[in-house]
Amino acid sequence: MKLKLRIWRQANADTQGRFQDYNLDHVSADSSFLEMLDLLNEQLIQAGEEPVAFDHDCREGICGMCGVVINGLAHGPARGLTACQLHMRHYKEGDTITIEPWRAAAFPLIKDLVVDRSAFDRIIQAGGYVSVSTGSAPDANAIPIPKKNADLAMDAAACIGCGACVAACPNGSAMLFTAAKVSHLGQLPQGQVERHNRVAAMVRQMDAEGFGGCTNHGECSAVCPKLIPLDVIGQMNRDLIRAVLSR
Amino acid sequence: MSPRTTPWNLDDLHTTAAPLDGRVPAGPIESIWDQHRFHMKLINPANRRKFTIIIVGSGLAGASAAASLGEMGYNVHNFCYQDSPRRAHSVAAQGGINAAKNYRNDGDSIYRLFYDTVKGGDYRSREGNVYRLAQVSNAIIDQCVAQGVPFAREYGGLLDNRSFGGAQVSRTFYARGQTGQQLLLGAYQALARQIHAGSVQMHTRSELLDVVIADGRARGIVTRDMRTGEIQTWAADAVVLATGGYSNAFYLSTNAKGCNVTAAWRAYKRGAYFANPCFTQIHPTCIPPAGEHQSKLTLMSESLRNDGRIWVPRQAGDSRKPHEIPEAERYYYLEEKYPSFGNLVPRDVASRNAKMVVDAGHGVGELRNGVYLDFADAIRRLGEDVIRDRYGNLFDMYESITGENAYKAPMRIYPALHYTMGGLWVDYNLMSNIDGLFVIGEANFSDHGANRLGASALMQGLADGYFVLPYTLGNYLAQAGKSSVDSSHPAFAEVSSEVQDKITRLLAIKGRRTVDEFHRDLGKILWEYCGMGRTAAGLQKALTLIPQLRAEFWEDVRVPGSAADLNQSLEKAGRVADFFEMGELLCLDALHRSESCGGHFREESQTPDGEALRDDAHFSFVSAWQHTGDDALPMLHKEPLEFKYVKLSQRSYK
């Protein structure tokens, strides 16, 4: 199929970016969205131009490295899919596709569609773990965990840290990302000891990174490729209140 | 220097007379690791921070090692090419992780896990290493649960297990179809804690471009900051490579796009031995390529083989839709040929059989490049809900890629390059032949022999990082002491100027073909001649074609952009340049090992049933290759393999 692409090009954070139009032909409906970008880049290189920089790695929807806004939607139109898993059969001959980077104050742009998401790592570093050093663990079956809690923990732990939630939020908030980790560890007995300190420290870091607050739009969960439920934010808020009150 | 275009003269192959020593301590296998740990030299906790350790890679092995060494008090620098350590490709492992817990009471034990792993590796691994792996497997599960890894549980609240990849006991722990992700996040969070504590310094978007060795000891590394292009040097008291495997030499593989052999290959070119490169694993259950645009292949967890039945039309060239083919005209080739293991035969056997039926014209799908994996019986027996509960995310993934609903029609699958058992040679302590250069996880060759069993990669990565390296590295540092060399040593300047030169050269070629075009062509050569079936004639052909294509690459590749910027073409070009060299060694090793074993199938060496036929009399050794110069044939060192506990037998899954 033939497509019109409008892609954000920006050499680096210090220069002005702009949309650039491209016509792309011979796109297979069976190719993935990123394979479509590969095709464009191969042609750009052949034509002596610089290819479009975009982050990607596993191309199977689990590493969280890829992520672009496609026609206004983070990761594109398919629910529960990352951009790498989106296939071109979602599009038809002659479509125009606009492709932009994640836009958020806490995700500074590096080049074209590549942004710096290291703020997410710093939120986890602030407390998104159980403090258990190697070698100090009891037998794995020593503490039974109800299947329901294990399943809920897994639902939240499925987050891939791609940043779509931030890109989709009108406030550029990282609440869904942060709450997913708080909820994952909060569901498990192993996570109880540090539960209150964890949530307080992670939220503090989230604010320090310049992410916005949550005003219940729900866009984050709607675009989440792993369908992390909005409930986790409520759980985090409850934990946060308890953490503040227990001081 | 212009690259060599002619093939190596194989008559020049030189094998060293002295056997290579794996340094497995003597003693009864059950106690050697305990004894070894007891005899190790220790470093006082207060002195550990004086030692700097570089760890390259942040997958299961790298992240777990960095976290554990950080906890112990060492000064750790961890590097990864992704924007976050959480993205390393371990994240993509689906199926599970083995441990000898025997929670099912089904006869499992450390000894059985050890025995199965040596046997599954087709008797080409070191008994001592594999026993230790089985021993520490249980502690891994304990550690991960304590970290909050949400493994699957039963209604009673205890951990669930499943049988996986040819095992006759249920010893595999799993977290839905995302076990690798959850284990990696566990290690990543432990690492994050150490970064917060200041014991680990993390360097993301940093790619190792070379290793610095001076006076026989690893002294540090040279990296490129992928954002700015800055070439940086890092000195340390020990260097640990946890940089994964080299499946991407084949272009199409299940590895992430960025996975590369550069770290291992640079170490090889500086003197580290590369062991058993021809031991590559082709995974039987991947989604077949859909056309030339295909950029990577996606694996469907082989746990699917527990409930799916594999078949092709009995009649070659049959183009009817699957539901139009009556039961009697379906060829359930694994169930027919291997009645006791059926669809659960090991990966290499399943892969080779798929190739046989597809080559014989029974392939399915538009491109006739797959076989069916059919869940109709299981859905009839268990109901769609049970199947959805077990494999829902895999079925969803299949649908998003192919547009087909596998609840209604069978999946199409075909083998793809997935894992490489070969890697840098290491001794029992996971140290290469270079002092102070350690190699862990998939990057080393150590535990899987000629074939890796399902759910064993995660086990090995975490075993190395959590429970082996933290001891053996300390023991090394306690004896070797601090490195007397910092990054002002001339060796650092020399290596970084070589790195600079290579980048300058790649950018200056300004040829006509893109890096991906060359990579794809290299991959086709390797897949054709060094894939599931290998012959002497084919491998010789590959050894002629690769140097020619490599020379073309260095004359005609086009790498746009500049060195002082984020330049993904330049990153790829450097990796592919190394794959071109590594691919040649891969074929050389495959040619030299004229037996079949595990994932290495030489068509000349098979049983009357078409199974891999080992030649224990001549090939019961590890092939460790030493670089001797860009034009010269590498030198072969042999580490003899002795089996005192496991009885060698012809594998049979009939």
PDB file of C-alpha atoms in Angstrom, chain A residues 118 120-129, chain B residues 85 188 191-193 195-197 202:
ATOM      1  CA  SER A 118      15.498   7.872  32.651  1.00  0.00           C
ATOM      2  CA  PHE A 120      11.263   6.282  35.267  1.00  0.00           C
ATOM      3  CA  ASP A 121      14.407   4.504  36.424  1.00  0.00           C
ATOM      4  CA  ARG A 122      14.914   7.097  39.132  1.00  0.00           C
ATOM      5  CA  ILE A 123      11.374   6.578  40.407  1.00  0.00           C
ATOM      6  CA  ILE A 124      12.083   2.860  40.801  1.00  0.00           C
ATOM      7  CA  GLN A 125      15.450   3.627  42.384  1.00  0.00           C
ATOM      8  CA  ALA A 126      13.686   5.740  44.999  1.00  0.00           C
ATOM      9  CA  GLY A 127      11.959   2.672  46.399  1.00  0.00           C
ATOM     10  CA  GLY A 128      10.371   0.378  43.822  1.00  0.00           C
ATOM     11  CA  TYR A 129      11.805  -2.825  45.283  1.00  0.00           C
TER      12      TYR A 129
ATOM     13  CA  PRO B  85      18.619  -1.762  32.275  1.00  0.00           C
ATOM     14  CA  TYR B 188      16.445  -4.722  37.882  1.00  0.00           C
ATOM     15  CA  LEU B 191      19.979  -3.238  40.878  1.00  0.00           C
ATOM     16  CA  ALA B 192      17.929  -0.037  41.272  1.00  0.00           C
ATOM     17  CA  ARG B 193      18.291  -0.362  45.016  1.00  0.00           C
ATOM     18  CA  ILE B 195      22.111   2.443  42.249  1.00  0.00           C
ATOM     19  CA  HIS B 196      20.158   4.377  44.856  1.00  0.00           C
ATOM     20  CA  ALA B 197      22.619   3.272  47.523  1.00  0.00           C
ATOM     21  CA  MET B 202      24.632   2.776  35.856  1.00  0.00           C
TER      22      MET B 202
END
